[in-house]
CSV table of C-alpha atoms and ligand atoms in Angstrom, one decimal:
chain,number,residue,atom,x,y,z
A,1,MET,CA,123.0,171.4,150.4
A,2,ALA,CA,124.9,169.3,152.9
A,3,THR,CA,122.5,166.4,153.5
A,4,PRO,CA,121.4,163.9,150.8
A,5,ILE,CA,118.2,164.6,149.0
A,6,PRO,CA,116.4,161.3,148.3
A,7,ILE,CA,114.1,161.5,145.3
A,8,VAL,CA,111.5,159.0,144.0
A,9,LEU,CA,110.7,159.3,140.3
A,10,VAL,CA,107.5,158.1,138.7
A,11,HIS,CA,107.1,158.3,135.0
A,12,ARG,CA,105.6,155.9,132.5
A,13,ASN,CA,107.9,156.6,129.6
A,14,ASP,CA,111.3,155.0,130.0
A,15,LEU,CA,113.1,157.5,127.8
A,16,GLU,CA,111.8,160.5,129.6
A,17,ARG,CA,112.3,159.0,133.0
A,18,THR,CA,115.9,158.1,132.2
A,19,ALA,CA,116.5,161.7,131.0
A,20,LEU,CA,114.9,163.2,134.1
A,21,LYS,CA,116.9,160.8,136.3
A,22,ALA,CA,120.1,161.8,134.6
A,23,ALA,CA,119.3,165.5,135.1
A,24,LEU,CA,118.6,164.9,138.8
A,25,GLU,CA,121.6,162.7,139.4
A,26,ALA,CA,123.9,165.3,137.9
A,27,LEU,CA,122.9,167.6,140.9
A,28,PRO,CA,125.0,167.5,144.1
A,29,HIS,CA,123.6,165.4,146.9
A,30,VAL,CA,120.7,164.1,145.0
A,31,GLN,CA,120.1,160.4,145.6
A,32,ILE,CA,117.5,158.5,143.5
A,33,ALA,CA,115.7,156.4,146.1
A,34,GLY,CA,113.7,154.6,143.5
A,35,GLU,CA,111.9,154.9,140.2
A,36,ARG,CA,108.7,153.4,139.0
A,37,SER,CA,106.7,153.6,135.8
A,38,GLU,CA,103.4,153.2,137.5
A,39,LEU,CA,101.8,155.8,139.8
A,40,ARG,CA,100.5,153.3,142.4
A,41,ALA,CA,103.8,151.4,142.7
A,42,GLY,CA,105.6,154.8,142.8
A,43,LEU,CA,103.5,156.0,145.7
A,44,ALA,CA,103.9,152.8,147.6
A,45,LEU,CA,107.6,153.1,147.3
A,46,ALA,CA,107.5,156.8,148.3
A,47,HIS,CA,105.3,155.9,151.3
A,48,GLN,CA,108.0,153.8,152.8
A,49,THR,CA,111.2,155.5,151.6
A,50,ARG,CA,109.9,159.0,152.5
A,51,PRO,CA,111.8,160.9,149.9
A,52,THR,CA,112.4,164.6,150.2
A,53,ILE,CA,111.1,165.0,146.7
A,54,LEU,CA,108.6,163.0,144.7
A,55,VAL,CA,108.6,163.6,141.0
A,56,LEU,CA,105.4,162.5,139.2
A,57,GLU,CA,104.4,162.7,135.6
A,58,LEU,CA,101.0,164.4,135.2
A,59,THR,CA,98.9,161.8,133.5
A,60,VAL,CA,95.3,162.0,132.3
A,61,PRO,CA,92.7,162.1,133.7
A,62,VAL,CA,94.4,165.1,135.4
A,63,GLU,CA,91.8,165.0,138.2
A,64,ASP,CA,92.8,161.5,139.2
A,65,THR,CA,96.5,162.4,139.4
A,66,LEU,CA,95.8,165.6,141.3
A,67,GLY,CA,93.5,163.7,143.7
A,68,THR,CA,96.2,161.2,144.4
A,69,VAL,CA,98.7,163.9,144.9
A,70,ALA,CA,96.4,165.7,147.4
A,71,GLN,CA,95.9,162.5,149.3
A,72,TYR,CA,99.6,161.7,149.4
A,73,LYS,CA,100.4,165.3,150.4
A,74,MET,CA,98.0,165.0,153.3
A,75,ASP,CA,99.7,161.9,154.6
A,76,HIS,CA,103.2,163.3,153.9
A,77,PRO,CA,103.1,167.1,154.3
A,78,ASP,CA,106.9,167.3,154.4
A,79,VAL,CA,107.5,165.8,150.9
A,80,ALA,CA,107.9,168.2,148.0
A,81,ILE,CA,106.0,167.1,145.0
A,82,PHE,CA,107.2,168.0,141.5
A,83,LEU,CA,104.9,167.5,138.5
A,84,TYR,CA,106.4,166.8,135.1
A,85,SER,CA,104.0,167.9,132.4
A,86,ASP,CA,103.4,169.9,129.3
A,87,LEU,CA,102.6,173.5,129.6
A,88,LEU,CA,99.7,173.7,132.0
A,89,ASP,CA,96.7,176.0,131.6
A,90,PRO,CA,96.2,178.5,134.5
A,91,ASP,CA,93.3,176.6,135.9
A,92,THR,CA,95.1,173.2,136.1
A,93,LEU,CA,98.2,175.0,137.5
A,94,LEU,CA,96.0,176.5,140.2
A,95,ARG,CA,94.5,173.1,141.0
A,96,ALA,CA,97.9,171.5,141.1
A,97,MET,CA,99.1,174.1,143.6
A,98,ARG,CA,96.0,173.5,145.7
A,99,ALA,CA,96.7,169.8,145.7
A,100,GLY,CA,100.1,170.5,147.2
A,101,VAL,CA,102.4,170.5,144.2
A,102,SER,CA,105.5,172.5,144.9
A,103,GLU,CA,107.1,172.7,141.5
A,104,VAL,CA,106.0,172.1,137.9
A,105,LEU,CA,108.8,170.9,135.6
A,106,ARG,CA,107.8,171.6,132.0
A,107,ARG,CA,108.4,169.6,128.9
A,108,PRO,CA,110.9,169.7,127.2
A,109,LEU,CA,113.2,169.0,130.0
A,110,ASP,CA,115.1,172.1,131.2
A,111,ARG,CA,118.0,170.9,133.3
A,112,GLY,CA,118.6,174.4,134.7
A,113,ALA,CA,115.0,174.7,135.9
A,114,VAL,CA,115.3,171.2,137.5
A,115,GLY,CA,118.4,172.2,139.4
A,116,GLN,CA,116.8,175.4,140.7
A,117,ALA,CA,113.7,173.6,141.8
A,118,VAL,CA,115.7,171.0,143.8
A,119,GLU,CA,117.8,173.8,145.2
A,120,ARG,CA,114.7,175.5,146.6
A,121,VAL,CA,113.5,172.4,148.3
A,122,ALA,CA,116.9,171.7,149.7
A,123,ALA,CA,117.1,175.2,151.2
A,124,LEU,CA,113.6,174.8,152.7
A,125,SER,CA,114.2,171.4,154.2
A,126,ALA,CA,117.5,172.4,155.7
A,127,ARG,CA,115.7,175.2,157.5
A,128,SER,CA,112.8,173.1,158.8
A,129,LYS,CA,114.2,169.8,160.0
A,130,GLY,CA,110.8,168.3,160.9
A,131,GLY,CA,110.7,164.8,162.4
A,132,GLY,CA,107.5,163.1,161.5
A,133,VAL,CA,106.1,159.8,162.4
A,134,VAL,CA,108.2,156.9,161.2
A,135,ARG,CA,106.6,153.5,161.3
A,136,HIS,CA,108.6,150.4,160.9
A,137,VAL,CA,107.9,147.6,158.5
A,138,PHE,CA,110.4,144.8,159.0
A,139,THR,CA,110.3,142.2,156.2
A,140,VAL,CA,112.2,139.0,156.7
A,141,PHE,CA,113.2,137.3,153.4
A,142,ALA,CA,115.3,134.6,151.8
A,143,SER,CA,114.9,133.4,148.3
A,144,LYS,CA,115.7,129.8,149.5
A,145,GLY,CA,113.4,128.0,151.9
A,146,GLY,CA,114.5,126.7,155.3
A,147,GLN,CA,116.8,129.6,156.1
A,148,GLY,CA,114.9,130.5,159.3
A,149,VAL,CA,112.7,133.3,158.0
A,150,SER,CA,109.7,132.3,160.0
A,151,THR,CA,111.7,131.7,163.1
A,152,ILE,CA,113.3,135.2,162.8
A,153,ALA,CA,110.1,137.0,161.9
A,154,THR,CA,108.1,135.4,164.7
A,155,ASN,CA,110.7,136.0,167.4
A,156,ILE,CA,111.6,139.6,166.4
A,157,ALA,CA,107.9,140.5,166.5
A,158,LEU,CA,107.7,139.1,170.1
A,159,GLY,CA,111.1,140.5,171.1
A,160,ILE,CA,110.1,144.0,169.9
A,161,ARG,CA,106.7,143.7,171.7
A,162,HIS,CA,108.4,142.6,175.0
A,163,GLY,CA,111.2,145.2,174.7
A,164,THR,CA,109.2,148.2,173.7
A,165,ARG,CA,105.5,147.5,174.5
A,166,ARG,CA,104.8,149.0,171.1
A,167,GLU,CA,101.8,147.8,169.1
A,168,VAL,CA,103.1,145.0,166.8
A,169,ALA,CA,101.5,143.2,163.9
A,170,LEU,CA,103.0,140.0,162.4
A,171,VAL,CA,101.9,139.1,158.9
A,172,ASP,CA,102.4,135.7,157.4
A,173,TYR,CA,102.6,136.2,153.6
A,174,ASP,CA,104.3,132.9,153.0
A,175,TYR,CA,101.5,131.0,151.4
A,176,GLN,CA,103.7,128.0,150.7
A,177,SER,CA,104.5,127.2,154.4
A,178,GLY,CA,102.2,129.4,156.5
A,179,ASP,CA,104.0,128.6,159.7
A,180,VAL,CA,103.7,131.7,161.8
A,181,ALA,CA,100.4,130.8,163.6
A,182,PHE,CA,101.7,127.3,164.3
A,183,MET,CA,105.0,128.6,165.6
A,184,LEU,CA,103.1,130.8,168.1
A,185,GLY,CA,100.9,127.9,169.2
A,186,LEU,CA,97.8,129.5,167.7
A,187,ASN,CA,95.1,127.7,165.8
A,188,PRO,CA,93.3,130.6,164.3
A,189,ARG,CA,89.9,130.3,162.6
A,190,ARG,CA,90.5,133.7,161.0
A,191,SER,CA,93.2,134.5,158.5
A,192,LEU,CA,94.3,136.4,155.4
A,193,GLY,CA,91.8,134.2,153.5
A,194,ASP,CA,88.9,136.2,155.2
A,195,VAL,CA,90.5,139.5,154.2
A,196,ILE,CA,90.8,138.7,150.6
A,197,ALA,CA,87.3,137.1,150.4
A,198,ALA,CA,85.8,140.4,151.6
A,199,PRO,CA,84.5,142.7,148.8
A,200,ARG,CA,86.8,145.6,150.0
A,201,ILE,CA,89.9,145.6,152.2
A,202,GLU,CA,89.1,147.9,155.1
A,203,SER,CA,90.4,148.3,158.6
A,204,THR,CA,87.3,146.6,160.0
A,205,THR,CA,87.9,143.6,157.7
A,206,LEU,CA,91.5,143.4,158.9
A,207,GLN,CA,90.5,143.9,162.5
A,208,ASP,CA,88.2,140.8,162.3
A,209,ALA,CA,90.9,138.7,160.7
A,210,LEU,CA,93.7,139.4,163.2
A,211,VAL,CA,94.3,137.1,166.1
A,212,LYS,CA,95.9,138.3,169.3
A,213,HIS,CA,98.8,136.3,170.8
A,214,GLU,CA,99.2,136.3,174.5
A,215,SER,CA,102.2,138.5,174.2
A,216,GLY,CA,99.9,141.2,172.7
A,217,VAL,CA,101.3,140.7,169.1
A,218,PHE,CA,98.5,140.7,166.5
A,219,VAL,CA,98.8,138.0,163.9
A,220,LEU,CA,97.5,137.9,160.4
A,221,ALA,CA,97.8,134.2,159.6
A,222,GLN,CA,97.7,132.1,156.5
A,223,PRO,CA,94.5,130.1,156.1
A,224,GLU,CA,94.7,126.3,156.6
A,225,GLN,CA,93.6,125.7,153.0
A,226,LEU,CA,95.9,127.1,150.4
A,227,ASP,CA,93.1,127.7,147.9
A,228,ARG,CA,91.7,130.4,150.1
A,229,VAL,CA,94.6,132.7,149.2
A,230,GLU,CA,94.7,131.7,145.5
A,231,GLY,CA,94.7,134.7,143.3
A,232,LEU,CA,96.1,137.0,146.0
A,233,THR,CA,97.2,140.2,144.2
A,234,ALA,CA,99.9,142.7,144.8
A,235,ASN,CA,97.2,145.3,145.2
A,236,GLN,CA,95.6,143.4,148.1
A,237,VAL,CA,98.9,142.8,149.7
A,238,GLY,CA,99.7,146.5,149.5
A,239,SER,CA,96.3,147.5,150.9
A,240,VAL,CA,96.7,145.2,153.9
A,241,LEU,CA,100.2,146.6,154.6
A,242,GLU,CA,99.0,150.1,154.2
A,243,ILE,CA,96.2,149.7,156.7
A,244,LEU,CA,98.4,147.8,159.2
A,245,GLY,CA,101.2,150.4,158.7
A,246,SER,CA,98.9,153.2,159.6
A,247,THR,CA,97.5,151.3,162.6
A,248,PHE,CA,100.4,149.6,164.2
A,249,ASP,CA,103.8,151.0,165.3
A,250,VAL,CA,105.6,148.0,164.0
A,251,VAL,CA,104.7,145.5,161.3
A,252,VAL,CA,106.8,142.4,160.8
A,253,VAL,CA,106.4,140.3,157.6
A,254,ASP,CA,107.2,136.7,156.9
A,255,ALA,CA,107.8,136.9,153.2
A,256,PRO,CA,107.5,134.2,150.6
A,257,HIS,CA,110.7,132.7,149.2
A,258,VAL,CA,110.4,134.1,145.8
A,259,ILE,CA,110.8,137.5,144.1
A,260,ASN,CA,107.6,138.2,142.3
A,261,GLU,CA,105.1,141.1,142.2
A,262,ILE,CA,103.8,140.2,145.6
A,263,THR,CA,107.2,140.3,147.3
A,264,LEU,CA,108.1,143.5,145.4
A,265,GLU,CA,105.0,145.1,146.8
A,266,VAL,CA,106.0,144.0,150.3
A,267,PHE,CA,109.6,145.2,149.7
A,268,ASP,CA,108.4,148.6,148.5
A,269,ARG,CA,106.5,149.1,151.6
A,270,SER,CA,109.2,147.9,154.0
A,271,SER,CA,111.4,150.2,156.0
A,272,THR,CA,113.9,147.4,156.5
A,273,ILE,CA,114.4,144.1,154.6
A,274,LEU,CA,116.2,141.5,156.7
A,275,LEU,CA,117.9,139.1,154.3
A,276,ALA,CA,118.4,135.7,156.0
A,277,VAL,CA,121.4,133.8,155.1
A,278,GLU,CA,123.1,130.6,156.5
A,279,PRO,CA,126.8,129.9,156.5
A,280,SER,CA,126.6,127.5,153.5
A,281,VAL,CA,127.6,128.0,149.9
A,282,PRO,CA,124.1,127.5,148.4
A,283,SER,CA,122.6,129.9,150.9
A,284,VAL,CA,125.2,132.6,150.3
A,285,ARG,CA,124.8,132.2,146.5
A,286,ALA,CA,121.0,132.6,146.8
A,287,ALA,CA,121.5,135.7,149.0
A,288,ARG,CA,123.9,137.2,146.4
A,289,ARG,CA,121.3,136.7,143.7
A,290,SER,CA,118.7,138.4,145.8
A,291,LEU,CA,121.1,141.3,146.4
A,292,GLU,CA,121.7,141.7,142.7
A,293,ILE,CA,118.0,142.1,142.2
A,294,PHE,CA,117.8,144.6,145.1
A,295,GLN,CA,120.6,146.5,143.5
A,296,LYS,CA,118.6,146.8,140.3
A,297,LEU,CA,115.5,147.9,142.2
A,298,ASN,CA,117.5,150.6,144.0
A,299,TYR,CA,116.8,149.1,147.4
A,300,LEU,CA,120.5,149.4,148.3
A,301,THR,CA,120.8,153.2,147.6
A,302,ILE,CA,119.2,153.9,151.0
A,303,PRO,CA,121.8,153.0,153.6
A,304,ASP,CA,120.8,150.1,155.9
A,305,ARG,CA,117.5,149.4,154.2
A,306,VAL,CA,118.7,145.9,153.5
A,307,ARG,CA,120.3,144.1,156.5
A,308,LEU,CA,122.0,140.8,156.5
A,309,VAL,CA,121.0,138.3,159.3
A,310,LEU,CA,123.2,135.3,159.6
A,311,ASN,CA,121.2,132.4,160.9
A,312,ARG,CA,122.6,129.1,162.3
A,313,ARG,CA,126.0,130.6,163.0
A,314,MET,CA,128.5,128.1,164.4
A,315,ASP,CA,131.7,128.7,166.1
A,316,ARG,CA,133.7,126.5,163.8
A,317,GLU,CA,132.5,127.2,160.4
A,318,ALA,CA,133.9,126.3,157.0
A,319,ILE,CA,132.7,129.7,155.7
A,320,THR,CA,133.6,132.6,157.9
A,321,VAL,CA,131.6,135.8,158.6
A,322,ALA,CA,134.3,137.8,156.8
A,323,GLN,CA,134.0,135.6,153.7
A,324,ILE,CA,130.2,136.0,153.7
A,325,GLU,CA,130.5,139.8,154.1
A,326,ASP,CA,133.1,139.9,151.4
A,327,THR,CA,131.0,137.9,149.0
A,328,LEU,CA,127.8,139.8,149.6
A,329,GLY,CA,129.3,143.3,150.0
A,330,LEU,CA,127.2,143.9,153.1
A,331,PRO,CA,128.1,143.7,156.8
A,332,VAL,CA,126.3,141.0,158.9
A,333,PHE,CA,123.9,143.1,161.0
A,334,ALA,CA,123.1,140.3,163.5
A,335,SER,CA,123.6,136.6,163.8
A,336,VAL,CA,121.7,133.8,165.4
A,337,THR,CA,123.4,130.8,166.9
A,338,ASN,CA,122.9,127.4,165.5
A,339,ASP,CA,120.8,125.7,168.2
A,340,TYR,CA,118.9,123.0,166.5
A,341,ALA,CA,117.5,121.2,169.6
A,342,VAL,CA,116.1,124.4,171.2
A,343,VAL,CA,114.8,125.9,167.9
A,344,SER,CA,113.1,122.8,166.6
A,345,GLN,CA,111.6,122.1,170.1
A,346,ALA,CA,110.2,125.7,170.2
A,347,ILE,CA,108.7,125.2,166.7
A,348,ASN,CA,107.2,121.8,167.4
A,349,MET,CA,105.7,122.9,170.8
A,350,GLY,CA,104.4,126.2,169.4
A,351,LYS,CA,106.4,128.0,172.2
A,352,PRO,CA,108.6,130.6,170.5
A,353,LEU,CA,112.0,131.4,171.9
A,354,CYS,CA,111.1,135.0,172.6
A,355,GLY,CA,107.6,134.2,173.8
A,356,ALA,CA,108.4,135.2,177.4
A,357,ALA,CA,110.3,138.2,178.8
A,358,VAL,CA,113.4,136.0,179.2
A,359,PRO,CA,114.3,134.4,175.9
A,360,GLU,CA,115.0,130.7,175.6
A,361,GLY,CA,118.6,129.4,174.8
A,362,ARG,CA,121.4,131.1,173.0
A,363,ALA,CA,119.4,131.4,169.8
A,364,GLY,CA,116.6,133.1,171.7
A,365,ARG,CA,119.0,135.6,173.2
A,366,ASP,CA,120.4,136.3,169.8
A,367,LEU,CA,116.9,136.9,168.4
A,368,ALA,CA,116.0,139.2,171.3
A,369,GLU,CA,119.2,141.1,170.6
A,370,LEU,CA,118.2,141.4,166.9
A,371,ALA,CA,114.9,142.8,168.0
A,372,ARG,CA,116.7,145.3,170.2
A,373,LEU,CA,119.0,146.3,167.4
A,374,LEU,CA,116.0,147.0,165.2
A,375,LEU,CA,114.1,148.9,167.8
A,376,PRO,CA,116.1,149.8,170.9
A,377,THR,CA,114.2,149.3,174.1
A,378,GLY,CA,114.6,153.1,174.7
A,379,GLU,CA,112.2,153.7,171.8
A,380,SER,CA,109.3,152.6,173.9
A,381,ASP,CA,106.0,154.4,174.4
A,382,GLN,CA,107.3,155.6,177.7
A,383,SER,CA,110.4,157.2,176.3
A,384,ALA,CA,110.7,160.8,175.4
A,385,PRO,CA,109.9,161.1,171.8
A,386,THR,CA,112.9,161.1,169.6
A,387,GLU,CA,113.1,162.5,166.1
A,388,GLU,CA,112.2,159.0,164.7
A,389,ALA,CA,109.9,157.8,167.4
A,390,PRO,CA,106.1,157.9,166.8
A,391,PRO,CA,104.2,160.1,169.2
A,392,ARG,CA,103.1,158.5,172.4
A,393,ARG,CA,99.9,156.5,172.2
A,394,SER,CA,98.1,154.7,174.9
A,395,GLY,CA,95.6,151.8,174.6
A,396,GLY,CA,95.5,149.4,171.6
A,397,PRO,CA,96.1,150.0,168.0
A,398,ARG,CA,94.0,152.7,166.5
A,399,PHE,CA,91.4,150.6,164.9
A,400,PHE,CA,90.8,148.7,168.0
A,401,ARG,CA,89.5,151.8,169.7
A,402,ARG,CA,86.1,152.5,168.4
A,403,GLY,CA,84.0,155.6,169.0
B,1,ATP,N1,119.2,129.3,164.6
B,1,ATP,C1,118.8,128.0,164.3
B,1,ATP,N2,119.4,126.9,164.8
B,1,ATP,C2,119.1,125.7,164.5
B,1,ATP,N3,118.1,125.4,163.6
B,1,ATP,C3,117.4,126.4,163.1
B,1,ATP,C4,117.7,127.8,163.4
B,1,ATP,N4,116.8,128.6,162.7
B,1,ATP,C5,116.0,127.7,162.1
B,1,ATP,N5,116.3,126.4,162.3
B,1,ATP,C6,115.7,125.2,161.7
B,1,ATP,O1,115.5,125.4,160.3
B,1,ATP,C7,114.2,125.0,159.9
B,1,ATP,C8,113.6,126.1,159.1
B,1,ATP,O2,113.3,127.2,159.9
B,1,ATP,P1,112.1,128.2,159.5
B,1,ATP,O3,110.9,127.4,159.3
B,1,ATP,O4,112.2,129.3,160.5
B,1,ATP,O5,112.7,128.7,158.1
B,1,ATP,P2,112.0,129.3,156.9
B,1,ATP,O6,113.0,130.0,156.1
B,1,ATP,O7,110.8,130.0,157.3
B,1,ATP,O8,111.5,128.0,156.1
B,1,ATP,P3,110.3,127.7,155.1
B,1,ATP,O9,111.0,127.4,153.8
B,1,ATP,O10,109.6,126.5,155.7
B,1,ATP,O11,109.5,128.9,155.1
B,1,ATP,C9,113.5,124.6,161.2
B,1,ATP,O12,113.4,123.2,161.2
B,1,ATP,C10,114.3,125.1,162.3
B,1,ATP,O13,114.3,124.2,163.4
B,2,MG,MG1,108.8,130.0,156.7
């Protein structure tokens, strides 16, 4: 068992979940990638973190849990699913196996049996190192406003599109500001408001609400009137991301500046969270508070899931990069030069810095470089498929090709 074995744990009972977690953590190479008490939240997390093992409590009605397991297994055939349950009758056991469950862990907890089950999965996955489709959801976040979140999100979406020709969706979830469409010079009549007004969130609903920017990036904008997204739920946010994530190669999210159930849903579904920070004491303090919460939510256990982006970097700075890294305990992944004239002109004109193949100004070049770091240009549709790269697809995103 040489490589780490990430595990997501879903169990409603805190005591039992803690005992299971302790038993798993005692095993070599096991890494708890996250734990949730609720099945839906647990699956959303597993969907993004792609653990090797997903441990689920078998809850009643059994049919519902097994149905969910079967669906998840279809989407992620490589993930081993363990059910934690009381003794199962032979019929339920058979149905569990048909749904794709690999192991049943019986109450009361038997640490030896848990160890053997994990060992079996580790041996199997070592033998078949299958590289599946990995989609990218990049979420840009800062708990303080004005840190450049919208500038970064908008420009990396464009930079990735220009650099890789991948299908990119840009989602504006920041209902307070709703700047993305404006920054792109768009004046959309369709928005997230239309998606949540629909009786059900389906790919056709989303298709109708997206607006295409001239770069080819599809944008889900905030509505002009704030009340059109009043009552937006984490469930809805999750459904939108789920559909976009299965349709586009890359989804970039402009997240609201608050940690609440909506942002947690977004984070759970993000492959990378880009935490924006500026070289000022209040900004670094805010980033530290966010990281403390990320730590509690286990987002930091997966290496590089949270990346630090230093915005408005100046050559002569009272706070150095080393001090920021030291305070936050994370390296600065990329930085963007402080270039107020160019950045604010781009925003006011609706002409983003990375709108064209050649980016504008130093800040534009830094943002294009950040896009390249996130998704190297080699990872384009034309490149040979790598272990992580989605299979080659031609034409538009899947739901734009009908029939
Ligand atoms: N690299 C930069 N250099 C100079 N100014 C910048 C830079 N990045 C952002 N700004 C300025 O900071 C302001 C906020 O930027 P932006 O709207 O991208 O941040 P935000 O975090 O999305 O803010 P909001 O709280 O409105 O959501 C803008 O006026 C922009 O001109
Ligand atoms: Mg913003």
